[in-house]
Every structure is written in C-alpha cells, then in structure tokens.
Coordinates of C-alpha atoms and ligand atoms in Angstrom, one line a residue:
M198 CA 119.6 75.1 58.0
T199 CA 118.0 78.5 57.7
E200 CA 120.2 79.9 60.5
L201 CA 122.9 80.5 57.9
W202 CA 120.7 82.8 55.9
Q203 CA 118.4 85.5 57.2
E204 CA 116.7 85.5 53.8
K205 CA 115.2 82.2 52.7
V206 CA 117.6 80.7 50.2
H207 CA 116.8 77.3 48.8
D208 CA 116.5 73.5 49.0
E209 CA 116.9 72.0 52.5
A210 CA 115.9 75.3 54.1
R211 CA 112.4 74.9 52.7
Q212 CA 109.8 72.8 54.5
G213 CA 106.2 72.2 54.0
E214 CA 105.2 75.3 52.2
A215 CA 101.7 75.5 50.7
Y216 CA 101.4 76.7 47.1
A217 CA 99.3 79.1 45.3
P218 CA 99.2 80.3 41.7
L219 CA 101.0 83.4 40.3
P220 CA 98.8 86.5 40.3
G221 CA 97.0 86.8 37.0
E222 CA 97.3 83.0 36.5
E223 CA 94.4 82.1 38.7
I224 CA 91.6 80.3 36.8
A225 CA 88.3 79.2 38.3
Y226 CA 88.4 75.5 38.9
G227 CA 85.6 73.2 40.1
R228 CA 87.6 71.5 42.8
K229 CA 90.5 72.6 44.9
F230 CA 93.8 70.9 45.9
Y231 CA 96.2 71.9 48.6
I232 CA 99.8 70.7 48.4
E233 CA 102.7 70.9 50.8
S234 CA 106.2 70.0 49.8
Y235 CA 109.1 68.8 51.8
G236 CA 112.7 67.9 51.1
C237 CA 114.9 68.9 48.1
Q238 CA 114.3 71.2 45.2
M239 CA 113.5 68.2 43.1
N240 CA 110.4 67.6 45.2
F241 CA 109.3 71.2 44.9
S242 CA 109.8 71.0 41.1
D243 CA 107.7 67.8 41.1
S244 CA 104.9 69.5 42.9
E245 CA 104.7 71.9 40.0
I246 CA 104.3 68.9 37.6
V247 CA 101.6 67.5 39.9
A248 CA 99.9 70.9 39.9
S249 CA 99.9 70.9 36.1
I250 CA 98.3 67.4 36.0
L251 CA 95.7 68.4 38.5
N252 CA 94.8 71.6 36.7
M253 CA 94.1 69.5 33.6
E254 CA 91.7 67.4 35.8
G255 CA 89.8 70.6 37.0
F256 CA 91.6 71.0 40.3
G257 CA 92.8 74.5 41.2
A258 CA 95.5 75.2 43.8
T259 CA 94.6 76.8 47.2
R260 CA 96.6 78.0 50.1
Q261 CA 93.7 77.3 52.5
V262 CA 93.7 73.7 53.5
E263 CA 90.1 74.1 54.9
E264 CA 88.8 74.8 51.4
A265 CA 90.5 71.9 49.7
D266 CA 88.8 68.8 48.3
L267 CA 92.2 67.1 48.0
V268 CA 95.2 67.5 50.3
L269 CA 98.6 66.3 49.2
L270 CA 101.9 66.0 51.0
N271 CA 104.9 65.7 48.7
T272 CA 107.3 64.0 51.1
C273 CA 111.0 63.4 51.8
S274 CA 112.7 60.3 53.4
I275 CA 116.2 61.6 53.5
R276 CA 116.4 61.6 57.3
E277 CA 114.2 60.2 60.0
K278 CA 113.2 63.6 61.2
A279 CA 111.8 64.5 57.7
E280 CA 109.5 61.5 57.9
Q281 CA 108.4 62.3 61.5
T282 CA 107.3 65.8 60.5
V283 CA 105.2 64.4 57.7
R284 CA 103.6 61.8 60.0
K285 CA 102.6 64.6 62.5
R286 CA 101.0 66.5 59.7
L287 CA 99.1 63.4 58.5
V288 CA 97.6 63.0 62.0
E289 CA 96.4 66.6 61.8
F290 CA 94.8 66.0 58.5
R291 CA 93.1 62.9 59.8
S292 CA 91.1 65.1 62.2
L293 CA 90.4 67.4 59.4
K294 CA 89.0 64.5 57.5
K295 CA 86.6 63.7 60.3
Q296 CA 85.2 67.2 60.0
K297 CA 85.0 67.1 56.3
P298 CA 83.8 63.7 55.0
G299 CA 84.8 63.2 51.3
L300 CA 88.1 65.0 51.8
L301 CA 90.9 63.0 50.2
V302 CA 94.4 63.0 51.7
G303 CA 97.4 61.7 49.6
V304 CA 101.1 61.1 50.1
L305 CA 103.4 61.7 47.2
G306 CA 107.1 61.6 46.8
C307 CA 109.9 59.6 48.5
M308 CA 108.0 58.5 51.7
A309 CA 105.2 57.2 49.5
E310 CA 107.8 55.2 47.5
R311 CA 109.6 54.0 50.6
L312 CA 106.6 52.9 52.7
K313 CA 104.3 52.0 49.9
T314 CA 101.0 50.6 51.2
K315 CA 102.1 50.9 54.9
L316 CA 100.6 54.4 55.4
L317 CA 97.4 53.2 53.8
E318 CA 96.9 49.9 55.5
E319 CA 98.5 49.9 58.9
E320 CA 97.8 53.4 59.9
Q321 CA 94.7 54.4 57.9
L322 CA 96.2 57.9 57.6
V323 CA 95.8 58.4 53.9
D324 CA 93.6 57.6 50.9
L325 CA 96.2 57.9 48.2
V326 CA 99.8 56.8 47.9
V327 CA 101.7 57.9 44.8
G328 CA 105.4 57.5 44.1
P329 CA 107.6 60.0 42.2
D330 CA 107.3 58.2 38.8
A331 CA 103.5 57.7 38.9
Y332 CA 102.1 61.2 38.9
R333 CA 100.5 60.8 35.5
T334 CA 98.2 58.2 37.0
L335 CA 96.9 60.7 39.6
P336 CA 93.6 61.4 37.9
G337 CA 92.6 57.7 37.9
L338 CA 93.9 57.2 41.5
I339 CA 91.8 60.2 42.7
Q340 CA 88.8 58.7 41.1
E341 CA 89.4 55.3 42.7
A342 CA 90.1 56.8 46.1
G343 CA 86.9 58.9 45.8
D344 CA 85.0 55.6 45.2
G345 CA 86.4 54.3 48.5
H346 CA 89.1 52.1 47.0
K347 CA 92.7 51.9 48.0
A348 CA 94.6 54.0 45.5
V349 CA 98.3 53.2 45.2
N350 CA 100.9 53.5 42.5
V351 CA 104.5 53.3 43.5
L352 CA 105.9 51.8 40.3
L353 CA 109.3 53.3 39.4
S354 CA 110.1 53.9 35.8
R355 CA 113.3 53.7 33.7
D356 CA 112.2 56.4 31.3
E357 CA 109.6 58.8 32.9
T358 CA 110.9 62.4 32.9
Y359 CA 107.6 64.3 32.5
A360 CA 109.4 66.0 29.7
D361 CA 106.1 67.0 27.9
I362 CA 104.4 68.3 31.0
A363 CA 104.7 72.1 31.4
P364 CA 105.0 72.7 35.1
V365 CA 102.6 75.2 36.7
R366 CA 104.7 77.7 38.5
L367 CA 103.2 77.9 42.0
D368 CA 104.0 80.3 44.7
S369 CA 106.6 81.7 42.4
N370 CA 108.4 85.1 42.6
G371 CA 108.1 85.3 38.8
V372 CA 111.9 85.7 38.5
T373 CA 113.5 82.4 39.4
A374 CA 112.4 78.8 38.5
F375 CA 113.6 75.2 38.8
V376 CA 113.9 73.1 35.7
S377 CA 114.3 69.4 36.2
I378 CA 116.8 67.9 33.7
M379 CA 117.0 64.3 35.0
R380 CA 115.5 62.0 37.6
G381 CA 116.8 59.2 39.8
C382 CA 120.3 58.4 40.9
N383 CA 122.7 55.6 40.0
N384 CA 125.2 56.3 42.7
M385 CA 125.1 54.2 45.7
C386 CA 126.2 56.4 48.5
S387 CA 125.8 54.0 51.4
F388 CA 123.9 56.4 53.7
C389 CA 121.4 57.5 51.1
V390 CA 117.8 56.5 50.4
V391 CA 117.4 58.4 47.2
P392 CA 118.4 55.6 44.8
F393 CA 115.6 53.5 46.4
T394 CA 112.9 56.2 46.4
R395 CA 113.7 57.8 43.0
G396 CA 114.9 54.8 41.0
R397 CA 117.4 54.6 38.1
E398 CA 118.9 57.7 36.6
R399 CA 117.5 59.0 33.4
S400 CA 118.0 62.2 31.5
R401 CA 115.3 64.4 30.0
D402 CA 115.2 65.4 26.3
A403 CA 117.5 68.4 25.8
A404 CA 115.1 70.1 23.4
S405 CA 112.3 70.0 26.0
I406 CA 114.6 71.5 28.6
E407 CA 115.7 74.2 26.3
S408 CA 112.1 75.1 25.3
E409 CA 111.0 75.2 28.9
C410 CA 113.8 77.6 29.7
R411 CA 113.1 79.7 26.7
D412 CA 109.4 79.9 27.6
L413 CA 110.3 80.9 31.2
F414 CA 112.5 83.7 29.8
N415 CA 109.8 85.0 27.5
R416 CA 107.4 85.1 30.5
G417 CA 109.8 87.3 32.4
F418 CA 111.8 84.8 34.4
R419 CA 115.5 85.7 34.7
E420 CA 117.0 82.7 36.4
V421 CA 116.7 78.9 36.0
T422 CA 118.2 76.3 38.2
L423 CA 118.8 73.0 36.4
L424 CA 118.0 70.2 38.8
G425 CA 119.2 66.6 39.2
Q426 CA 120.7 64.5 42.0
N427 CA 123.9 64.3 40.0
V428 CA 123.7 66.8 37.1
D429 CA 127.2 66.1 35.8
S430 CA 126.1 62.6 34.6
Y431 CA 123.4 64.2 32.4
H432 CA 123.5 62.3 29.1
W433 CA 121.0 62.6 26.3
V434 CA 121.2 61.0 22.9
N435 CA 119.1 62.4 20.1
E436 CA 117.9 59.2 18.4
Q437 CA 117.4 60.8 15.0
S438 CA 120.8 62.5 14.6
G439 CA 122.7 60.4 17.1
T440 CA 124.0 63.6 18.7
V441 CA 125.1 63.1 22.3
V442 CA 124.3 66.0 24.7
S443 CA 126.5 66.1 27.9
F444 CA 125.9 68.3 30.8
A445 CA 128.5 70.8 29.5
N446 CA 126.7 70.9 26.1
L447 CA 123.4 71.4 27.8
L448 CA 124.7 74.3 30.0
E449 CA 126.1 76.0 26.9
R450 CA 122.8 75.6 25.0
I451 CA 120.8 77.1 27.9
A452 CA 123.3 79.9 28.4
Q453 CA 122.9 80.9 24.7
I454 CA 119.1 81.5 25.1
N455 CA 119.7 85.0 26.3
P456 CA 122.6 86.7 28.2
L457 CA 120.0 88.1 30.6
L458 CA 119.0 84.6 31.7
R459 CA 121.0 83.4 34.6
I460 CA 121.7 79.7 34.9
R461 CA 122.3 77.7 38.1
F462 CA 122.5 74.0 38.7
S463 CA 122.4 71.5 41.5
T464 CA 123.8 69.0 42.6
S465 CA 127.3 68.3 41.4
H466 CA 129.0 65.1 42.5
P467 CA 132.7 65.8 43.0
K468 CA 133.6 62.6 41.1
D469 CA 131.7 63.7 38.0
I470 CA 132.2 67.4 37.5
T471 CA 134.5 67.8 34.5
D472 CA 136.9 70.4 33.2
H473 CA 134.6 70.8 30.2
V474 CA 131.8 72.0 32.6
L475 CA 134.2 74.4 34.3
E476 CA 135.3 75.7 30.9
V477 CA 131.8 76.4 29.8
M478 CA 131.0 78.0 33.1
A479 CA 134.0 80.3 32.8
S480 CA 133.2 81.4 29.3
Y481 CA 129.5 82.4 29.9
P482 CA 129.0 85.2 32.4
N483 CA 125.3 84.3 32.7
I484 CA 126.2 80.8 34.1
C485 CA 126.5 81.6 37.8
R486 CA 129.8 81.4 39.6
Y487 CA 128.5 79.0 42.2
I488 CA 128.9 75.2 42.7
H489 CA 127.3 73.1 45.3
L490 CA 129.9 70.4 45.8
P491 CA 128.9 68.2 48.7
V492 CA 131.9 66.6 50.5
Q493 CA 129.9 64.6 53.1
S494 CA 133.1 63.9 55.1
G495 CA 136.7 65.0 55.0
S496 CA 138.1 61.6 56.0
T497 CA 139.2 59.3 53.2
R498 CA 138.4 56.3 55.3
I499 CA 134.8 57.5 55.9
L500 CA 134.4 58.5 52.3
Q501 CA 135.2 55.0 51.3
L502 CA 132.6 53.6 53.7
M503 CA 130.2 56.1 52.3
N504 CA 131.0 54.8 48.8
R505 CA 131.6 58.3 47.6
T506 CA 134.5 57.1 45.3
Y507 CA 136.8 60.0 46.0
T508 CA 139.5 60.7 48.6
R509 CA 140.0 63.8 50.6
E510 CA 143.0 64.8 48.4
W511 CA 141.0 64.2 45.2
Y512 CA 138.2 66.5 46.6
L513 CA 140.6 69.2 47.5
A514 CA 142.2 69.1 44.1
K515 CA 138.7 69.5 42.6
V516 CA 138.1 72.6 44.7
Q517 CA 141.5 73.9 43.5
R518 CA 140.6 73.3 39.9
I519 CA 137.3 75.2 40.3
R520 CA 139.2 78.2 41.7
E521 CA 141.8 78.0 38.9
Y522 CA 139.0 78.4 36.3
M523 CA 136.9 80.8 38.3
P524 CA 138.7 82.5 41.2
D525 CA 135.5 84.2 42.2
C526 CA 133.4 81.0 42.3
G527 CA 131.2 80.4 45.3
I528 CA 131.4 76.9 46.7
S529 CA 129.0 75.2 49.2
S530 CA 128.8 71.8 50.7
D531 CA 126.7 69.1 52.4
I532 CA 128.3 67.5 55.5
I533 CA 127.3 64.6 57.6
A534 CA 128.4 64.3 61.2
G535 CA 128.7 61.0 63.0
F536 CA 128.6 58.4 60.2
C537 CA 129.2 54.8 61.2
T538 CA 132.7 54.3 62.9
E539 CA 133.6 58.0 62.7
K540 CA 136.5 58.7 65.0
E541 CA 137.7 62.0 66.4
E542 CA 140.5 62.1 63.8
D543 CA 137.9 61.6 61.0
H544 CA 135.9 64.5 62.4
E545 CA 139.0 66.6 62.5
D546 CA 139.6 65.8 58.9
T547 CA 136.2 67.1 58.0
L548 CA 136.8 70.4 59.8
D549 CA 140.2 70.6 58.0
V550 CA 138.6 70.1 54.6
M551 CA 136.1 72.8 55.5
R552 CA 138.9 75.2 56.4
K553 CA 140.8 74.4 53.2
S554 CA 137.7 74.6 50.9
L555 CA 136.6 77.9 52.4
Y556 CA 132.9 77.1 51.9
D557 CA 130.6 80.1 51.6
F558 CA 127.9 78.0 53.3
S559 CA 127.0 74.4 54.0
Y560 CA 124.0 72.2 54.8
M561 CA 125.0 70.2 57.8
F562 CA 123.4 67.0 59.2
M563 CA 123.7 64.3 61.8
Y564 CA 123.9 60.9 60.3
S565 CA 120.4 59.3 60.3
E566 CA 120.3 55.6 59.5
R567 CA 117.8 54.8 56.7
P568 CA 116.3 51.4 56.4
G569 CA 117.3 49.4 53.4
T570 CA 120.4 51.5 52.6
L571 CA 123.9 49.8 52.2
A572 CA 125.1 51.5 55.4
A573 CA 122.1 50.1 57.4
K574 CA 122.8 46.6 56.1
R575 CA 126.6 46.7 56.5
Y576 CA 127.6 49.0 59.3
E577 CA 126.4 49.6 62.8
D578 CA 125.1 53.1 63.6
D579 CA 127.6 53.3 66.4
I580 CA 128.2 56.9 67.2
P581 CA 126.2 58.0 70.3
E582 CA 123.7 60.8 69.7
M583 CA 125.6 63.1 72.1
V584 CA 128.8 62.7 70.1
K585 CA 127.0 63.3 66.8
K586 CA 125.4 66.4 68.3
R587 CA 128.7 67.8 69.5
R588 CA 130.5 67.1 66.3
L589 CA 127.7 68.7 64.3
S590 CA 127.7 71.8 66.5
E591 CA 131.5 72.1 65.9
I592 CA 130.9 71.8 62.2
I593 CA 128.2 74.5 62.3
D594 CA 130.3 76.8 64.4
L595 CA 133.2 76.5 62.0
Q596 CA 130.9 77.1 59.0
N597 CA 129.3 80.1 60.7
R598 CA 132.8 81.6 61.0
L599 CA 133.8 80.7 57.4
S600 CA 130.5 82.2 56.1
L601 CA 131.1 85.4 58.0
E602 CA 134.7 85.6 56.8
S603 CA 133.6 84.9 53.3
N604 CA 131.1 87.8 53.5
E605 CA 133.6 90.1 55.0
R606 CA 135.9 89.5 52.0
D607 CA 133.0 91.0 49.9
L608 CA 132.9 94.3 51.8
G609 CA 133.5 97.1 49.3
K610 CA 133.0 94.9 46.3
T611 CA 130.3 95.6 43.7
F612 CA 128.1 92.8 42.5
E613 CA 125.5 92.4 39.8
V614 CA 122.3 91.4 41.7
L615 CA 119.2 89.9 40.2
V616 CA 116.3 91.4 42.2
E617 CA 113.9 88.7 43.4
G618 CA 111.5 90.7 45.5
N619 CA 111.0 92.5 48.8
S620 CA 113.4 91.8 51.6
R621 CA 111.7 89.6 54.2
R622 CA 112.5 92.1 56.9
S623 CA 111.3 95.3 55.3
D624 CA 109.4 96.4 52.2
D625 CA 111.8 99.3 51.9
Y626 CA 114.5 97.0 50.8
W627 CA 115.0 94.7 47.8
M628 CA 116.3 91.2 48.1
G629 CA 118.3 89.5 45.4
R630 CA 121.4 87.3 44.9
N631 CA 124.7 87.8 43.2
S632 CA 126.2 85.3 40.9
Q633 CA 127.9 83.5 43.8
N634 CA 124.4 82.8 45.3
K635 CA 124.8 85.2 48.2
V636 CA 121.8 87.1 49.3
I637 CA 122.1 90.8 49.1
V638 CA 119.6 93.3 50.6
F639 CA 119.7 96.9 49.6
P640 CA 117.5 100.0 50.0
K641 CA 114.9 100.6 47.3
A642 CA 115.2 104.4 47.6
A643 CA 118.7 104.3 46.0
Y644 CA 117.3 102.6 42.8
P645 CA 114.2 104.3 41.7
G646 CA 112.1 102.4 39.1
L647 CA 113.8 99.0 39.8
Q648 CA 111.5 96.0 39.7
P649 CA 111.9 92.2 40.4
G650 CA 113.6 90.6 37.5
A651 CA 115.9 93.5 36.9
Y652 CA 119.7 93.5 37.5
A653 CA 121.3 96.1 39.7
D654 CA 124.9 96.8 40.6
V655 CA 125.2 96.9 44.3
T656 CA 128.2 97.7 46.5
V657 CA 128.4 95.7 49.7
R658 CA 128.8 98.0 52.8
R659 CA 127.9 95.7 55.7
C660 CA 127.4 92.1 56.3
T661 CA 126.3 89.4 58.7
Q662 CA 127.1 85.8 58.5
G663 CA 124.0 85.2 56.4
T664 CA 123.4 88.3 54.3
L665 CA 125.2 91.1 52.5
L666 CA 123.8 94.6 52.9
G667 CA 124.3 97.0 50.0
E668 CA 124.0 100.7 50.1
Ligands
LIG748 N1 122.3 64.2 45.3 C1 122.8 65.0 46.2 C2 122.3 65.0 47.6 C3 120.9 64.6 47.9 S1 120.5 64.4 49.6 C4 124.3 64.8 46.3 O1 124.7 63.7 46.0 O2 124.9 65.6 46.8 C5 121.0 65.9 50.3 C6 122.0 65.7 51.4 O3 121.4 65.0 52.5 C7 123.2 64.8 51.1 O4 124.2 65.5 50.4 C8 123.7 64.4 52.5 O5 124.5 65.3 53.0 C9 122.4 64.4 53.3 N2 122.0 63.1 53.6 C10 121.6 62.1 52.8 N3 121.3 60.9 53.5 C11 121.5 61.2 54.8 C12 121.4 60.5 56.0 N4 121.1 59.2 55.9 N5 121.7 61.1 57.2 C13 122.1 62.4 57.2 N6 122.2 63.1 56.1 C14 121.9 62.6 54.9
LIG749 FE1 122.2 60.1 47.4 FE2 124.7 59.9 46.6 FE3 122.7 59.9 44.8 FE4 123.3 62.1 46.1 S1 124.6 61.0 44.6 S2 121.3 61.2 45.7 S3 123.9 61.4 48.1 S4 123.1 58.3 46.3
LIG750 FE1 114.2 63.9 50.1 FE2 113.5 62.4 48.1 FE3 114.7 64.7 47.7 S1 114.3 61.7 50.0 S2 115.9 65.0 49.5 S3 112.7 64.4 48.6 S4 114.9 63.0 46.5

C-alpha cells in the first residue's frame, strides 16, 4: 500500500527487491546468487539468513540476474495476487534458463511450503523448492539440483530458529535492521495461510537476540525491528537457570543495550499485548512509540468468524489503554474488506473502529480465499468482487483522511528523527523517521555535518498524507 507513503516504509509495501551487499562488505565469491523477496518483513529477514548460508557455500550476492548462477525467489502466499506475481516472474526466469543452461532457479518461503513439489513437477518452472524451516539444507539441495535431481525440502520444524546464523545484511541502509525473534504462528485466524506455511510457533534464544542487536549497534546500526507473527507471545526458557523471558523482558533487555539504539517490533496481536509491555515501552524512550495493532474487522460477528478471539469493544479498550500509557503513541492497523458473510453494517463497524482508533496508517486488503484455511473449509467466499472493491476503496479513502489529519496534528511539533539516508525525491533532503514511525523529510542544508545513523531534532512545517516535511 505504498500510496500512503511517498517514502518507502516497510513490510507489505516491499515487493520483489533484489539484494546486494553493503559497500565495503563485498567479497569475491566463485559463484553468484540473485535473490528477490516478497511478502512480509519476516521473509526479508529470512533472505538475509539464506544469504549467510550461501556465502558460506561460496556464493556471493548480485543485483544483476544475468550474472547469477543461482536465482532464488523468496515467496509469499498470503493473498492470491502475491502468488500470481511470483508465477509470472518464474515464467520470465524459465526463458532466462533457456539462454543460460546450468542456471538454477529456486523457490523459497511460503509458496514453496504451500505448493511443495507442484511447482517442480507439474509446471517444470523450478529446480529447487525449499520451505522456510529448511534453509540449512540449501547447500546439499543446490548440489542435487546441479546434478539434475529434484531438490525439495519442505519439512517444517518445531525448533528451528536459525539462532546461530548471523544474517548477512543485504541492500541495507546501514542504520535500520530486522531481527527475527520467533518463527511460526499458533493462532488460527480463519483467513490466514501463515500457520500452514510457517508451522508451529517457537521463540529464539534471548541471548542470541541480544548479541545480534549488540553487534548491529557496534557496527553503526541505530534501529532494530524485532520480528515475529505475534511478538507478544514470545516465551523463552533458559534451560540452565530456569529463567523465563517474556516479550516485555526481552524488550527491556534490548532497550538497555544503548540509549542510542531504537527498538521497534512487529506484529502485536491485540489479544496478547500486555500492560507489562506497555509499561516497559513507556519507561524506555528508545523503545519507539509505535504499535502495529491489526484489527482486521470492526465487527464483532466477523471477528468471531475470523477467529480473532476479541470483540470490537475489547479492541477499542486496548487502543485506549495504549493511549493512557503513551498519549503520543502511533498506532497502525491491517484491515480486510469483504470477508465471508460481511454485511453493510459490518463494514460500517469497520469504518467506525477506524475513526475511533485514529490510525496513523493502515495496510488494507480485499479478502482473498486461501486453500486449506479454516475459512476456505467452513465459509463461502460470498462477497462479490465489486462489493469488496467498493468497501476497500471506502476504507482506503477514510484512512487517507485519517492519515492526513494525523499528520496535520503534527504541524509545528518537533521530533527526534533518526536519519536513514537521502530522500527518494531529492539528494538535497534527508529522510528519516520519528519515534511514531512517520517519515520526515528535511533539507540537508539546515543540518551541516549530519550523516545517516545520526539523530536530529526536526520541526514539522508542512505535510502530505504520507510524509512530514521539516524545515
Ligand atoms: N501476523 C500478523 C499478520 C500477518 S499477515 C498479524 O496477525 O497481524 C499480514 C496481513 O495480511 C494480515 O494482518 C491480514 O490483514 C492480511 N491477510 C492475511 N490473510 C489474508 C487473506 N486471506 N486475504 C486478505 N488479507 C489477508
Ligand atoms: Fe495469520 Fe493470525 Fe497468525 Fe497473524 S496471528 S500470522 S493473521 S494466523
Ligand atoms: Fe507472506 Fe509468508 Fe509472510 S505468506 S506475509 S511471506 S509469513
């Protein structure tokens, strides 16, 4: 949903970007791999683990698909459209393979997990199919595929967290990084394919998370985003001491690394975010005042069908609670339009929750039925495409207005901005974000000597619905 942001922000906005190493971190490798990632931040983070495994095998990253010996697509199954995009890309690669015999094409991630051998057998599109928990076996699979065998590993694991693998930061701005803290999901939201493609929930060793964050800080990074499908159910038990680390404990531990290291996290399930987490957030200024709290629908009846386990009132009370702890906290959401049986009044309830929650921005989607999910088995996908589209566009229009109003409330305010790099529009401007995750663009001339990774106090003078402009 890039239209909400003129500057590129994060997760769903990103699609199919190729990766390349950080300047100064290029090493000469014998063979080259090219990787494109689709879907959520988790997938982008996984690609960095894959890169690390491939580096150890003597493969270096390239941005030029023509020079690659191995082409990988790290794929997403969340909506049908996401899968179609990947299929189109695979057809393009098939013709590349004709020109370059010996080129290996592999599918990683959620589509690999969902379709398993289908892509390999039925359609002859790929040489390699590797699910999200099987990346350690990539070297052997590449070997097999190179020898002309079918190379597939889509086994899901109950304990794989790749805790010991140091991700290779690819295509990084050197300032912000993702750190995966858990994998899988135990919730069973009825519309969602993730529990099937990512397997059971498991948390990563807290000490390895801390040391990865510390290492990033020492290398000049100034912001980490802790990633999981449901971060609030993070739960790690230290087997030696018996100490239990909750998400709130983990947040506190990472916040204590250095006051100059900003911490973000995603995603919070409204049913699981605790007062303890809010307390910790409120007491550490370097934990960003921003929570992504997907509502999905504003109708209690629909929420029940979605198996979200909260009501609209419960959700609104949670938003209220967040604002009590942190009046300046940014809140964003995910919203699905046209879920099974959705009536006009349900849709109105969604618009109403949006107005009451005053989201700063949202990711908004039309319901897309996914094979194998509870909703696909139990309910009919009965809302006509036209109606879904119209409801979605009403949701988007409302969000655009809420985003603009939220930005207008920031006019005249001064924010601490972490500089990430040049503005996309002009090299005369810096681009960074405030604690609330809003993008702020401001002229370099006013801040001589400033560099990416530094903090600047910027006063907002103008705004659009997507960006704040400082002067
Ligand atoms: N774990 C996160 C979300 C992961 S998927 C969470 O629980 O919030 C990201 C978003 O995609 C979801 O929040 C939902 O809004 C959307 N989504 C998931 N399945 C979908 C489907 N079948 N059709 C349309 N949107 C979907
Ligand atoms: Fe999907 Fe729900 Fe898990 Fe999020 S919490 S990944 S929406 S099942
Ligand atoms: Fe897509 Fe898988 Fe993420 S389905 S949203 S890439 S967990």
